[in-house]
Amino acid sequence: MVTTWNRFLIFTFYTLTLFCVFDVHAVPYDYSYTLACTPVPEEPQYDGGITVNPVFDDGLEGWVATGGATLAHAESFDGNSYAVISNTVTLGSDGISQCFNAEMDKFYTVSAWFRTNVGEATAHVKVVTSTGNKTANWIIAKAGCWTMFKGGFHVNVTEPALLQIEANTIGIDLWVDSVSLQPFTQEEWDNHQVQSIEKVRKGKVIFEVMNGLGEPMVGAVVSIIQKEPHFPFGCALNGLIVENQQYQKWFLERGFKYSVFENELKWSFTEVMQGVENYSVADAMLEFAEKNNIKVRGHNILWDDPSLEFQPVWLNQSSDELREIALKRVSSVVNKYRGRFIHWDVINENMHYNLFSGVTNNGSDVFKLVHQLDPLPIPFLNEFNVIEGVSLQSRANPWRYFQKIEQLRNAGYHGPLGIGLEGHFDYVEPNFPYIRASIDMLHAAALQIWITEFNVATLRMPWMVKYVGPLLRELHSHPYVDGIILWSTVGPSQKPPGFACYMMCYTDAHYKNQPVGDVIDGFMKDFIRVPNSNGETDAAGVFKASLFHGEYEATVTLPDGAQPPAPQMFTLMPGREGTVLLSTCAIVLSQRCFEGILPDESSVVEDVLSAVKGERRFQKLIQWFSAR
């Protein structure tokens, strides 16, 4: 018998937890890091990798002293073995080392645990080859407990090399334990990214199409249209966006839903003359953003860099009134834009500089005021050269970030915080293992992590365009990165030739892609705003797909040309499951479209209901049928 139930289709999707599946010989990457200083060191990651005698159970086998250091083996009362580095002569390359066979183009992840006998010491790990030294990272070790080190490097030679651990302190012993050196091939490294994306950026979706009798619909075409991606990926704006329709068209066509203003919100821009504030450009830019549902980061309130180019020309930096003047600026800009930004970069680059932090209780007073005036946006720290590169002289690295957070907390700010990593990759080849390890470490602070100003120095060094794609893939695939903003503006007609953009130009003056733009567009097509997709249901009436988290519209085309269910919207989010019911009657449900059901079809109704009654979201629908 042909009834209205023959046109009833059930269309379901389920998000499933994904587990990383690697080749039997591949080693999965360990993203973990322990921030707490612990009574005993943890076991080495990767069981030590290629390290010989990583936990010093065999005395000092495999290890030698370097420089003027002396090396000893020790054992704690609980039986834990470790090495002791003593340096009483000079600062430099004195420490402990182990030889290993370095291989060109491999990625090396390093971890270890350090402790001192008294006081604190800078523990520094590097690789030494015939072409020079590369720093893996550094931390501060202290007495009484063990601190985890994590870092990484890659080498451009195949030859014997030294993994070297140093303490940059005289008269303090550095204890070393649980050392791990794990190499990865390029293929393995890329596979980590793929697996991470599948696990944290995508969900496994099962579409099931059946008729009203519960029979699978074979050959039905499921079409999937992405409406909005979930992952925040955006691009900076400059003031030309206000009146330049070509610029507006270019920006909107790319679908950027997150942004930041290059300069137009900065103090030096909004108060050129003391006491005369002009927010008109920022107002117009924010109006454009809000009109087009673009979320904006507030950059920045204060800038700790004392360079004259970054401060109002009238500002007397040595004035006794500097604190009062700075807090007045804070109140002005935050009150004006209360509730309209998603983040505030509160005191920009305050690990490198100290202009305003020095007069505001390590910046704590400013963070407290910002959060008090505007409680919804997340107040961010924002810093360069945290992931871009590292040396023993670095003013900013993950450990410095931890120290700055601790300073703010100790000074009295206990509100929300965000970690801003600018990501200006300049001059040198990116150290991908260090980048990954640094973000691993920063995640231990349990704060949001955003790449806030991403660019690569392609303007001065065009050959560096080859790093743009790999860097974006590395950052996007990292499970602990919460958003990425490009610092690559367009529309350079108002600036001298050659200085149109800071480090990286997306387009030329006519909004035609530069090589960088082609790379970014390709990345977005693959990972952010993905093309429409479709597939046919199999013999079980099922079509499976792996989709990026976001908002979607799904439609079904039936093989026999029958009337399809109405298009349905669904949202795929991390850790969420759901079921969508598509029915030819759904769009006229309020008109009692099921009135044609005959009494002898009650068993069919019961079968359909039993198929879905386990899903909580159908309880109201079940109640509706029961009332019929």
Coordinates of N, CA and C in Angstrom, one line a residue, residues 296-388:
V296 N 36.3 40.7 16.4 CA 37.5 41.5 16.4 C 38.2 41.4 17.7
R297 N 39.6 41.3 17.6 CA 40.4 41.3 18.8 C 40.8 42.8 19.0
G298 N 40.8 43.2 20.3 CA 41.1 44.6 20.6 C 42.6 44.8 20.8
H299 N 43.3 45.4 19.8 CA 44.7 45.5 19.8 C 45.2 46.9 19.6
N300 N 45.9 47.5 20.4 CA 46.2 47.1 21.8 C 45.9 48.3 22.7
I301 N 45.8 48.1 24.0 CA 45.5 49.2 24.9 C 46.7 50.0 25.3
L302 N 47.8 49.3 25.7 CA 49.1 49.9 26.0 C 50.1 49.0 25.4
W303 N 51.3 49.7 25.1 CA 52.4 49.0 24.4 C 53.6 49.2 25.3
D304 N 54.2 48.2 25.8 CA 55.3 48.4 26.8 C 56.6 48.8 26.1
D305 N 56.7 48.7 24.8 CA 57.9 49.1 24.0 C 58.0 50.6 24.1
P306 N 59.1 51.1 24.6 CA 59.3 52.6 24.7 C 59.7 53.3 23.4
S307 N 59.9 52.5 22.3 CA 60.3 53.2 21.1 C 59.3 54.3 20.7
L308 N 59.8 55.4 20.3 CA 58.9 56.5 20.0 C 57.9 56.3 18.9
E309 N 58.2 55.4 18.0 CA 57.3 55.1 16.9 C 56.0 54.4 17.4
F310 N 56.1 53.8 18.6 CA 55.0 53.0 19.2 C 54.2 53.8 20.2
Q311 N 54.6 55.0 20.6 CA 54.0 55.8 21.6 C 53.5 57.1 21.1
P312 N 52.5 57.7 21.8 CA 52.1 59.1 21.4 C 53.3 60.0 21.4
V313 N 53.4 60.9 20.4 CA 54.6 61.7 20.4 C 54.7 62.7 21.6
W314 N 53.6 63.0 22.2 CA 53.6 63.9 23.3 C 53.9 63.2 24.7
L315 N 54.0 61.9 24.7 CA 54.1 61.2 26.0 C 55.5 61.4 26.6
N316 N 55.5 61.9 27.8 CA 56.7 62.0 28.6 C 56.9 60.7 29.4
Q317 N 57.8 59.9 28.9 CA 58.0 58.6 29.5 C 58.6 58.6 30.9
S318 N 59.3 59.7 31.2 CA 59.9 59.8 32.5 C 59.1 60.6 33.5
S319 N 57.8 60.9 33.1 CA 57.0 61.7 34.0 C 56.5 60.9 35.2
D320 N 56.4 61.6 36.3 CA 55.8 61.0 37.5 C 54.4 60.7 37.3
E321 N 53.8 61.3 36.3 CA 52.3 61.0 36.1 C 52.1 59.9 35.0
L322 N 53.1 59.2 34.7 CA 53.0 58.2 33.6 C 51.9 57.2 34.0
R323 N 51.9 56.7 35.2 CA 50.9 55.8 35.6 C 49.5 56.3 35.5
E324 N 49.3 57.5 35.9 CA 48.0 58.2 35.9 C 47.5 58.4 34.4
I325 N 48.4 58.8 33.6 CA 48.1 59.0 32.2 C 47.8 57.7 31.5
A326 N 48.5 56.6 31.8 CA 48.3 55.3 31.2 C 46.9 54.8 31.6
L327 N 46.6 54.9 32.9 CA 45.3 54.4 33.3 C 44.1 55.2 32.8
K328 N 44.4 56.4 32.5 CA 43.3 57.2 31.8 C 43.1 56.7 30.4
R329 N 44.2 56.4 29.7 CA 44.0 55.8 28.4 C 43.3 54.5 28.4
V330 N 43.6 53.6 29.4 CA 42.9 52.4 29.6 C 41.4 52.6 29.8
S331 N 41.0 53.4 30.7 CA 39.6 53.7 30.9 C 38.9 54.2 29.7
S332 N 39.6 55.1 29.0 CA 38.9 55.7 27.8 C 38.6 54.6 26.7
V333 N 39.6 53.9 26.3 CA 39.4 52.9 25.2 C 38.5 51.8 25.6
V334 N 38.7 51.3 26.8 CA 37.9 50.1 27.2 C 36.4 50.5 27.5
N335 N 36.2 51.6 28.1 CA 34.8 52.0 28.3 C 34.1 52.3 26.9
K336 N 34.8 52.8 26.0 CA 34.2 53.2 24.7 C 33.8 51.9 24.0
Y337 N 34.6 50.8 24.0 CA 34.3 49.6 23.2 C 33.9 48.5 24.1
R338 N 33.4 48.8 25.3 CA 32.9 47.7 26.2 C 32.0 46.7 25.5
G339 N 32.3 45.4 25.6 CA 31.5 44.4 25.0 C 31.5 44.2 23.6
R340 N 32.4 44.8 22.8 CA 32.4 44.8 21.4 C 33.6 44.0 20.8
F341 N 34.6 43.7 21.6 CA 35.8 42.9 21.2 C 35.7 41.6 21.9
I342 N 36.3 40.6 21.3 CA 36.4 39.2 21.9 C 37.6 39.1 22.8
H343 N 38.7 39.8 22.5 CA 39.9 39.9 23.4 C 40.4 41.3 23.5
W344 N 41.2 41.5 24.5 CA 41.9 42.8 24.6 C 43.4 42.4 24.8
D345 N 44.3 42.9 23.9 CA 45.7 42.8 24.1 C 46.0 44.0 25.1
V346 N 46.2 43.6 26.4 CA 46.2 44.6 27.4 C 47.5 45.5 27.5
I347 N 48.6 44.8 27.7 CA 49.9 45.5 27.6 C 50.8 44.7 26.6
N348 N 50.9 45.2 25.5 CA 51.6 44.5 24.4 C 53.0 44.3 24.7
E349 N 53.5 43.1 24.5 CA 55.0 42.8 24.5 C 55.6 43.2 25.8
N350 N 55.0 42.8 26.9 CA 55.5 43.1 28.2 C 56.5 42.1 28.8
M351 N 57.0 41.1 28.0 CA 58.1 40.3 28.4 C 59.4 40.9 27.8
H352 N 59.3 41.6 26.7 CA 60.5 42.3 26.2 C 60.7 43.6 26.8
Y353 N 59.6 44.3 27.2 CA 59.7 45.7 27.6 C 59.0 45.9 28.9
N354 N 59.1 47.1 29.5 CA 58.5 47.4 30.8 C 58.1 48.8 31.0
L355 N 57.7 49.5 30.0 CA 57.4 50.9 30.1 C 56.2 51.2 31.1
F356 N 55.1 50.5 30.8 CA 53.9 50.7 31.6 C 53.8 49.6 32.7
S357 N 54.3 48.4 32.5 CA 54.2 47.4 33.5 C 55.0 47.9 34.8
G358 N 56.1 48.6 34.5 CA 56.9 49.1 35.6 C 56.2 50.1 36.6
V359 N 55.2 50.7 36.1 CA 54.5 51.7 37.0 C 53.1 51.2 37.3
T360 N 52.7 50.0 37.0 CA 51.4 49.5 37.3 C 51.4 48.1 38.0
N361 N 52.4 48.0 38.9 CA 52.4 46.7 39.7 C 52.6 45.5 38.8
N362 N 53.6 45.5 37.9 CA 53.9 44.5 36.9 C 52.7 44.3 36.0
G363 N 52.0 45.4 35.8 CA 50.8 45.3 34.8 C 49.6 44.8 35.4
S364 N 49.6 44.3 36.7 CA 48.5 43.7 37.3 C 47.3 44.7 37.4
D365 N 47.7 45.9 37.8 CA 46.7 47.0 38.0 C 45.9 47.2 36.7
V366 N 46.6 47.2 35.5 CA 46.0 47.4 34.3 C 45.0 46.2 33.9
F367 N 45.5 45.0 34.1 CA 44.7 43.9 33.8 C 43.4 43.9 34.7
K368 N 43.6 44.2 35.9 CA 42.4 44.3 36.8 C 41.4 45.3 36.4
L369 N 41.9 46.5 36.0 CA 41.0 47.6 35.5 C 40.3 47.2 34.2
V370 N 41.0 46.6 33.3 CA 40.4 46.2 32.0 C 39.3 45.2 32.3
H371 N 39.5 44.2 33.1 CA 38.5 43.1 33.4 C 37.4 43.7 34.1
Q372 N 37.6 44.6 35.0 CA 36.5 45.3 35.8 C 35.6 46.1 34.9
L373 N 36.2 46.8 33.9 CA 35.4 47.7 33.0 C 34.7 46.9 31.9
D374 N 35.3 45.8 31.5 CA 34.8 45.0 30.4 C 35.0 43.5 30.7
P375 N 34.1 42.9 31.4 CA 34.3 41.6 31.9 C 34.2 40.5 30.9
L376 N 33.6 40.7 29.7 CA 33.4 39.6 28.8 C 34.6 39.2 27.9
P377 N 35.3 40.2 27.3 CA 36.5 39.8 26.5 C 37.6 39.2 27.4
I378 N 38.4 38.3 26.8 CA 39.5 37.7 27.5 C 40.7 38.7 27.4
P379 N 41.2 39.1 28.6 CA 42.5 39.9 28.5 C 43.7 39.0 28.1
F380 N 44.4 39.5 27.1 CA 45.5 38.7 26.6 C 46.8 39.3 26.9
L381 N 47.8 38.4 27.2 CA 49.2 38.7 27.0 C 49.5 38.5 25.5
N382 N 50.4 39.3 24.9 CA 50.7 39.2 23.5 C 52.2 39.5 23.3
E383 N 52.9 38.5 22.7 CA 54.3 38.5 22.7 C 54.9 37.9 21.4
F384 N 56.1 38.5 21.0 CA 56.8 37.9 19.9 C 58.0 37.1 20.3
N385 N 58.5 36.3 19.4 CA 59.7 35.4 19.6 C 59.5 34.4 20.7
V386 N 58.2 34.0 20.9 CA 58.0 32.9 21.9 C 58.1 31.6 21.1
I387 N 57.5 31.5 19.9 CA 57.6 30.3 19.1 C 58.5 30.5 17.9
E388 N 58.8 31.8 17.5 CA 59.5 32.0 16.3 C 60.9 31.5 16.3

